[in-house]
């Protein structure tokens, strides 16, 4: 028994999940689902769960709403004739009813028109406009259509009629020349109303017009229509859609809806209080859609406008008859399609289904195509042949862009349109065989076996004991469910299958019971009956399900609605083979997002993939790290190789780790940090993980590698890439780690070497080449002329200067040297500059990943204009239009200085780097560094104090905070917890003590002192700490003493060799 789908279990950040549990008092399951759906703060969760109509934005926020509403208002006031031009699906029908009824109540002379699906097709059409003019129409208001009607908009104008377009479909390259084009897609995606359905846009128009009559209160009476149309159109139920649907369903369930809808609910055998989003989508909407599919949709408009009970009941019976006819036609076409596939040998090797027949109704084949996609999980196109033409619909699967596929054959089509997942097309009958062949060949190239397997996105893992009524009640808080907010899919693992049997007509469904003597629960798997033979009682299995309450013969019990099942020992993803091209594309998206590699990056990656050791010389901010990150991911995923990345300082290792870990987690690649600040227990665990293949990318320092070379040599065969970032240190640094780095590389078997720098003159480049045997050199001598240094190193009032800078209204990033400072300075700026308080944010590495991503996106979109941050807001955050970088404090190294400064002006527009640091900041940084790089004197005092304590008890229990207080009593007032950690790490390196334990309380064993004098250089932690100290002193001299012109040269251009060296 194996799963018929690929299961993907989302894994939210545990710290965030625990925070929601504690703050909201909710279960771990609900907290996990919320975090997995991007709701990571208490405020976001409350906003989602407690959404209401008070959250709706003003309708006048929509583009062109003022012009459109004012024109409709004037038409009503002047007694002009208004035509609401709608669409024949439920979204168009409900939107039409809403505007017709509301505008009539406001005193308008209003009629409506819905085109015939078969005769006229979708959207405005020329003949209908001519008839409207002949009928004396002055103003046309479109609903759920019009955005692509360029020719028709011009025609309406020529006929002397004004046109107000209300639509929600994608914006074409050219918009119609209408008096107003009201479409949420014309605004930014971040707007809460961006995803409104056509009826939602109509509701907004109604709100706006009603407000001009001071009659806003009547609008809530139309929420039943809004819910009906929004659910039926399968738009995402988030933002304002969620608020509107939730309020609309409440009105329906209270029986407070229009008469026609009440009659429809009664006709289908439901009660008003039983109406969920699912029942709207699968029971009510299909009946309203049926008339538009098979004939004219006007009858559905009449139903929803009528106030006559006899009329509504009569129309509902007609709709029932239409729906039955639609079902019969649908089933007939579906059976014919299956028979045609059987004649062709079922689906076989074909990766795209393409069928055509002269007997298929064009209003139904789209539904049948969807059913075939559900059955075979392949893109499907069905055509009806009539009058020498094939006209039809297509439906697709994730990963196959149907619109792009049709573009490949557009020369042989008459017309086509649509989007990634659904499309329509028309072609001459004689072209059908050719187009079928071309599309199937295209699908064979694009789709692999894994692409033809559906993916189940699982929200959370639960135990059998957690599946109860309380859980279902809690999950109901997430409703209404629908597109963008699906009913949660849960997984329960390793459950004992007690009974299994088939039920339903023809045994189509699977019934089972799982559990043990303490708890048993039943499950029903619709359309899973054929899998009975795969499982037997006693099997242990994993089940994907939705929990629900089932009432039978008056008894209500919890039940699992099974979506898939497999043997517990089988993997969630049954595929182990990957297409290299697809993997490379996923890597690019994980590293660069939507951006593409530019030429120097492509050239370098090509050389590395060819196995050539390469030196890359690029300026700051030109994408060096993207190259080695991409290559590291490539080797991990396709060759199961490990990458070593050598950074000059452990502070840089820690800075780079956070961002790289987030990127690589998208690919399932494991990233680890290895430096001297790790205690012996953590180092032991690291090397154990490394030997067991649990580490794929290692960020480390030269010293750590040299100190532990013997351990790295044990996995030398697995090392696929050896990266030296800031590689100029190989030639210039006096550090022992760099002196021995080339030798260490050779002892590791000379894995593929990649040296990266922005600073390599002729001599430096030659030395790097020689040390790492680089046969290739890639150089880009790019100068960033748009950058300017503003020298304010003598500024006495930093805050006053920043407040003046805020007056520019431009985008600013202010770098500080601690998390506390980021928070404090942001608060100060908000207090003293209240006009922009909502535009000022703070950012640091202590925030969880969801919070950081939220802040990055807010800054990227312009919702935040000023960001006060540590260096964490740097690597990997490529925001091109930062106009000001303010270095409020002194950086800790030239590398960090260059990276932070290089964030400015990446869009090639003028940008400024403000040097606001001073000599006092040097002293502040020295205090910070002393915490991680204790001097010999501090270490001696600390060690003597430990010896005194050990005389009383050895080992003794301690916390770092306790040791800090003891040292402060001895006169070391500036010692912090970080210094205590560093002292312990150094002494452990020197084998003077051993630490054991977990958490804040540990045991410390003092070991016998060696007879010979110890050398602090034998401590990796000490050496790395002093390296950082020395690097800072060198940089501080440069940053505080050099003229701004020389400082600019270090930022805006690389130092390159005067000639490219020969091979």
mmCIF file of N, CA and C in Angstrom, residues 355-414:
data_model
loop_
_atom_site.group_PDB
_atom_site.id
_atom_site.type_symbol
_atom_site.label_atom_id
_atom_site.label_comp_id
_atom_site.label_asym_id
_atom_site.label_seq_id
_atom_site.Cartn_x
_atom_site.Cartn_y
_atom_site.Cartn_z
ATOM 1 N N UNK A 355 -9.363 15.434 -26.548
ATOM 2 C CA UNK A 355 -10.466 14.723 -27.181
ATOM 3 C C UNK A 355 -11.407 15.705 -27.859
ATOM 4 N N UNK A 356 -12.021 15.250 -28.974
ATOM 5 C CA UNK A 356 -12.959 16.105 -29.708
ATOM 6 C C UNK A 356 -14.130 15.263 -30.195
ATOM 7 N N UNK A 357 -15.338 15.872 -30.222
ATOM 8 C CA UNK A 357 -16.538 15.157 -30.657
ATOM 9 C C UNK A 357 -17.559 16.170 -31.176
ATOM 10 N N UNK A 358 -18.354 15.767 -32.149
ATOM 11 C CA UNK A 358 -19.395 16.683 -32.652
ATOM 12 C C UNK A 358 -20.658 16.686 -31.796
ATOM 13 N N UNK A 359 -20.680 15.896 -30.733
ATOM 14 C CA UNK A 359 -21.924 15.728 -29.970
ATOM 15 C C UNK A 359 -21.867 16.363 -28.583
ATOM 16 N N UNK A 360 -20.876 17.151 -28.286
ATOM 17 C CA UNK A 360 -20.697 17.640 -26.913
ATOM 18 C C UNK A 360 -21.166 19.079 -26.771
ATOM 19 N N UNK A 361 -21.947 19.315 -25.747
ATOM 20 C CA UNK A 361 -22.480 20.665 -25.510
ATOM 21 C C UNK A 361 -21.362 21.564 -24.982
ATOM 22 N N UNK A 362 -21.157 22.713 -25.618
ATOM 23 C CA UNK A 362 -20.040 23.593 -25.212
ATOM 24 C C UNK A 362 -20.173 24.144 -23.796
ATOM 25 N N UNK A 363 -21.399 24.177 -23.252
ATOM 26 C CA UNK A 363 -21.564 24.703 -21.905
ATOM 27 C C UNK A 363 -21.205 23.725 -20.805
ATOM 28 N N UNK A 364 -20.928 22.467 -21.172
ATOM 29 C CA UNK A 364 -20.707 21.425 -20.170
ATOM 30 C C UNK A 364 -19.299 20.836 -20.235
ATOM 31 N N UNK A 365 -18.632 20.970 -21.386
ATOM 32 C CA UNK A 365 -17.358 20.256 -21.546
ATOM 33 C C UNK A 365 -16.271 20.748 -20.590
ATOM 34 N N UNK A 366 -16.365 21.976 -20.112
ATOM 35 C CA UNK A 366 -15.387 22.454 -19.129
ATOM 36 C C UNK A 366 -15.473 21.669 -17.833
ATOM 37 N N UNK A 367 -16.716 21.347 -17.403
ATOM 38 C CA UNK A 367 -16.906 20.550 -16.184
ATOM 39 C C UNK A 367 -16.347 19.145 -16.387
ATOM 40 N N UNK A 368 -16.598 18.577 -17.564
ATOM 41 C CA UNK A 368 -16.108 17.226 -17.848
ATOM 42 C C UNK A 368 -14.582 17.220 -17.878
ATOM 43 N N UNK A 369 -13.997 18.247 -18.457
ATOM 44 C CA UNK A 369 -12.529 18.345 -18.468
ATOM 45 C C UNK A 369 -11.989 18.339 -17.038
ATOM 46 N N UNK A 370 -12.661 19.052 -16.131
ATOM 47 C CA UNK A 370 -12.238 19.071 -14.724
ATOM 48 C C UNK A 370 -12.329 17.681 -14.107
ATOM 49 N N UNK A 371 -13.381 16.932 -14.443
ATOM 50 C CA UNK A 371 -13.531 15.579 -13.897
ATOM 51 C C UNK A 371 -12.436 14.647 -14.411
ATOM 52 N N UNK A 372 -12.057 14.806 -15.668
ATOM 53 C CA UNK A 372 -10.985 13.971 -16.212
ATOM 54 C C UNK A 372 -9.643 14.316 -15.579
ATOM 55 N N UNK A 373 -9.432 15.603 -15.306
ATOM 56 C CA UNK A 373 -8.200 16.009 -14.607
ATOM 57 C C UNK A 373 -8.173 15.381 -13.221
ATOM 58 N N UNK A 374 -9.325 15.376 -12.549
ATOM 59 C CA UNK A 374 -9.401 14.789 -11.206
ATOM 60 C C UNK A 374 -9.117 13.283 -11.254
ATOM 61 N N UNK A 375 -9.592 12.613 -12.291
ATOM 62 C CA UNK A 375 -9.420 11.159 -12.385
ATOM 63 C C UNK A 375 -8.007 10.774 -12.804
ATOM 64 N N UNK A 376 -7.459 11.466 -13.800
ATOM 65 C CA UNK A 376 -6.176 11.047 -14.372
ATOM 66 C C UNK A 376 -5.003 11.966 -14.007
ATOM 67 N N UNK A 377 -5.281 13.100 -13.434
ATOM 68 C CA UNK A 377 -4.280 14.114 -13.096
ATOM 69 C C UNK A 377 -3.362 14.385 -14.290
ATOM 70 N N UNK A 378 -3.993 14.831 -15.371
ATOM 71 C CA UNK A 378 -3.289 15.247 -16.571
ATOM 72 C C UNK A 378 -4.003 16.461 -17.145
ATOM 73 N N UNK A 379 -3.270 17.385 -17.773
ATOM 74 C CA UNK A 379 -3.946 18.486 -18.469
ATOM 75 C C UNK A 379 -4.928 17.913 -19.485
ATOM 76 N N UNK A 380 -6.093 18.519 -19.584
ATOM 77 C CA UNK A 380 -7.155 17.967 -20.432
ATOM 78 C C UNK A 380 -7.801 19.066 -21.267
ATOM 79 N N UNK A 381 -7.967 18.776 -22.562
ATOM 80 C CA UNK A 381 -8.657 19.691 -23.478
ATOM 81 C C UNK A 381 -9.765 18.912 -24.177
ATOM 82 N N UNK A 382 -10.977 19.436 -24.135
ATOM 83 C CA UNK A 382 -12.121 18.834 -24.812
ATOM 84 C C UNK A 382 -12.701 19.831 -25.805
ATOM 85 N N UNK A 383 -13.036 19.348 -26.985
ATOM 86 C CA UNK A 383 -13.561 20.211 -28.043
ATOM 87 C C UNK A 383 -14.917 19.710 -28.517
ATOM 88 N N UNK A 384 -15.807 20.632 -28.819
ATOM 89 C CA UNK A 384 -17.040 20.329 -29.531
ATOM 90 C C UNK A 384 -16.839 20.746 -30.986
ATOM 91 N N UNK A 385 -17.138 19.820 -31.914
ATOM 92 C CA UNK A 385 -16.960 20.105 -33.346
ATOM 93 C C UNK A 385 -18.306 20.489 -33.938
ATOM 94 N N UNK A 386 -18.349 21.665 -34.553
ATOM 95 C CA UNK A 386 -19.594 22.153 -35.150
ATOM 96 C C UNK A 386 -19.256 23.138 -36.261
ATOM 97 N N UNK A 387 -19.907 22.931 -37.421
ATOM 98 C CA UNK A 387 -19.722 23.825 -38.571
ATOM 99 C C UNK A 387 -18.257 23.972 -38.961
ATOM 100 N N UNK A 388 -17.531 22.865 -38.935
ATOM 101 C CA UNK A 388 -16.148 22.879 -39.389
ATOM 102 C C UNK A 388 -15.164 23.470 -38.410
ATOM 103 N N UNK A 389 -15.610 23.722 -37.171
ATOM 104 C CA UNK A 389 -14.730 24.293 -36.144
ATOM 105 C C UNK A 389 -14.745 23.420 -34.890
ATOM 106 N N UNK A 390 -13.612 23.408 -34.209
ATOM 107 C CA UNK A 390 -13.542 22.802 -32.891
ATOM 108 C C UNK A 390 -13.430 23.903 -31.849
ATOM 109 N N UNK A 391 -14.353 23.885 -30.914
ATOM 110 C CA UNK A 391 -14.373 24.941 -29.894
ATOM 111 C C UNK A 391 -14.525 24.274 -28.542
ATOM 112 N N UNK A 392 -13.683 24.676 -27.574
ATOM 113 C CA UNK A 392 -13.790 23.992 -26.300
ATOM 114 C C UNK A 392 -13.023 24.606 -25.164
ATOM 115 N N UNK A 393 -12.787 23.773 -24.153
ATOM 116 C CA UNK A 393 -12.192 24.231 -22.904
ATOM 117 C C UNK A 393 -11.078 23.295 -22.471
ATOM 118 N N UNK A 394 -10.147 23.842 -21.727
ATOM 119 C CA UNK A 394 -9.064 23.055 -21.159
ATOM 120 C C UNK A 394 -8.925 23.323 -19.674
ATOM 121 N N UNK A 395 -8.495 22.305 -18.943
ATOM 122 C CA UNK A 395 -8.189 22.447 -17.529
ATOM 123 C C UNK A 395 -6.810 21.832 -17.290
ATOM 124 N N UNK A 396 -6.074 22.358 -16.320
ATOM 125 C CA UNK A 396 -4.685 21.930 -16.170
ATOM 126 C C UNK A 396 -4.383 21.455 -14.751
ATOM 127 N N UNK A 397 -3.121 21.122 -14.551
ATOM 128 C CA UNK A 397 -2.607 20.684 -13.252
ATOM 129 C C UNK A 397 -1.473 21.616 -12.848
ATOM 130 N N UNK A 398 -1.103 21.580 -11.580
ATOM 131 C CA UNK A 398 -0.005 22.407 -11.093
ATOM 132 C C UNK A 398 1.273 22.062 -11.849
ATOM 133 N N UNK A 399 1.971 23.084 -12.315
ATOM 134 C CA UNK A 399 3.233 22.871 -13.008
ATOM 135 C C UNK A 399 3.120 22.847 -14.512
ATOM 136 N N UNK A 400 1.885 22.904 -15.046
ATOM 137 C CA UNK A 400 1.699 22.931 -16.498
ATOM 138 C C UNK A 400 0.847 24.148 -16.832
ATOM 139 N N UNK A 401 1.478 25.172 -17.406
ATOM 140 C CA UNK A 401 0.790 26.414 -17.741
ATOM 141 C C UNK A 401 0.044 26.221 -19.047
ATOM 142 N N UNK A 402 -1.265 26.081 -18.959
ATOM 143 C CA UNK A 402 -2.076 25.777 -20.131
ATOM 144 C C UNK A 402 -2.049 26.920 -21.146
ATOM 145 N N UNK A 403 -2.046 28.139 -20.656
ATOM 146 C CA UNK A 403 -2.009 29.283 -21.573
ATOM 147 C C UNK A 403 -0.700 29.283 -22.371
ATOM 148 N N UNK A 404 0.420 29.027 -21.682
ATOM 149 C CA UNK A 404 1.710 28.958 -22.380
ATOM 150 C C UNK A 404 1.733 27.805 -23.380
ATOM 151 N N UNK A 405 1.105 26.695 -23.028
ATOM 152 C CA UNK A 405 1.054 25.560 -23.949
ATOM 153 C C UNK A 405 0.317 25.942 -25.228
ATOM 154 N N UNK A 406 -0.804 26.649 -25.091
ATOM 155 C CA UNK A 406 -1.567 27.060 -26.276
ATOM 156 C C UNK A 406 -0.793 28.089 -27.101
ATOM 157 N N UNK A 407 0.040 28.865 -26.433
ATOM 158 C CA UNK A 407 0.873 29.804 -27.181
ATOM 159 C C UNK A 407 1.831 29.082 -28.126
ATOM 160 N N UNK A 408 2.234 27.852 -27.763
ATOM 161 C CA UNK A 408 3.144 27.083 -28.616
ATOM 162 C C UNK A 408 2.491 26.716 -29.950
ATOM 163 N N UNK A 409 1.156 26.652 -29.964
ATOM 164 C CA UNK A 409 0.446 26.222 -31.179
ATOM 165 C C UNK A 409 -0.481 27.312 -31.705
ATOM 166 N N UNK A 410 -0.264 28.555 -31.283
ATOM 167 C CA UNK A 410 -1.218 29.618 -31.617
ATOM 168 C C UNK A 410 -1.330 29.861 -33.122
ATOM 169 N N UNK A 411 -0.276 29.506 -33.889
ATOM 170 C CA UNK A 411 -0.338 29.685 -35.338
ATOM 171 C C UNK A 411 -1.421 28.817 -35.959
ATOM 172 N N UNK A 412 -1.783 27.729 -35.273
ATOM 173 C CA UNK A 412 -2.795 26.819 -35.802
ATOM 174 C C UNK A 412 -4.142 26.966 -35.108
ATOM 175 N N UNK A 413 -4.299 27.994 -34.272
ATOM 176 C CA UNK A 413 -5.569 28.251 -33.593
ATOM 177 C C UNK A 413 -6.249 29.467 -34.200
ATOM 178 N N UNK A 414 -7.576 29.486 -34.106
ATOM 179 C CA UNK A 414 -8.324 30.673 -34.514
ATOM 180 C C UNK A 414 -8.323 31.705 -33.389
#
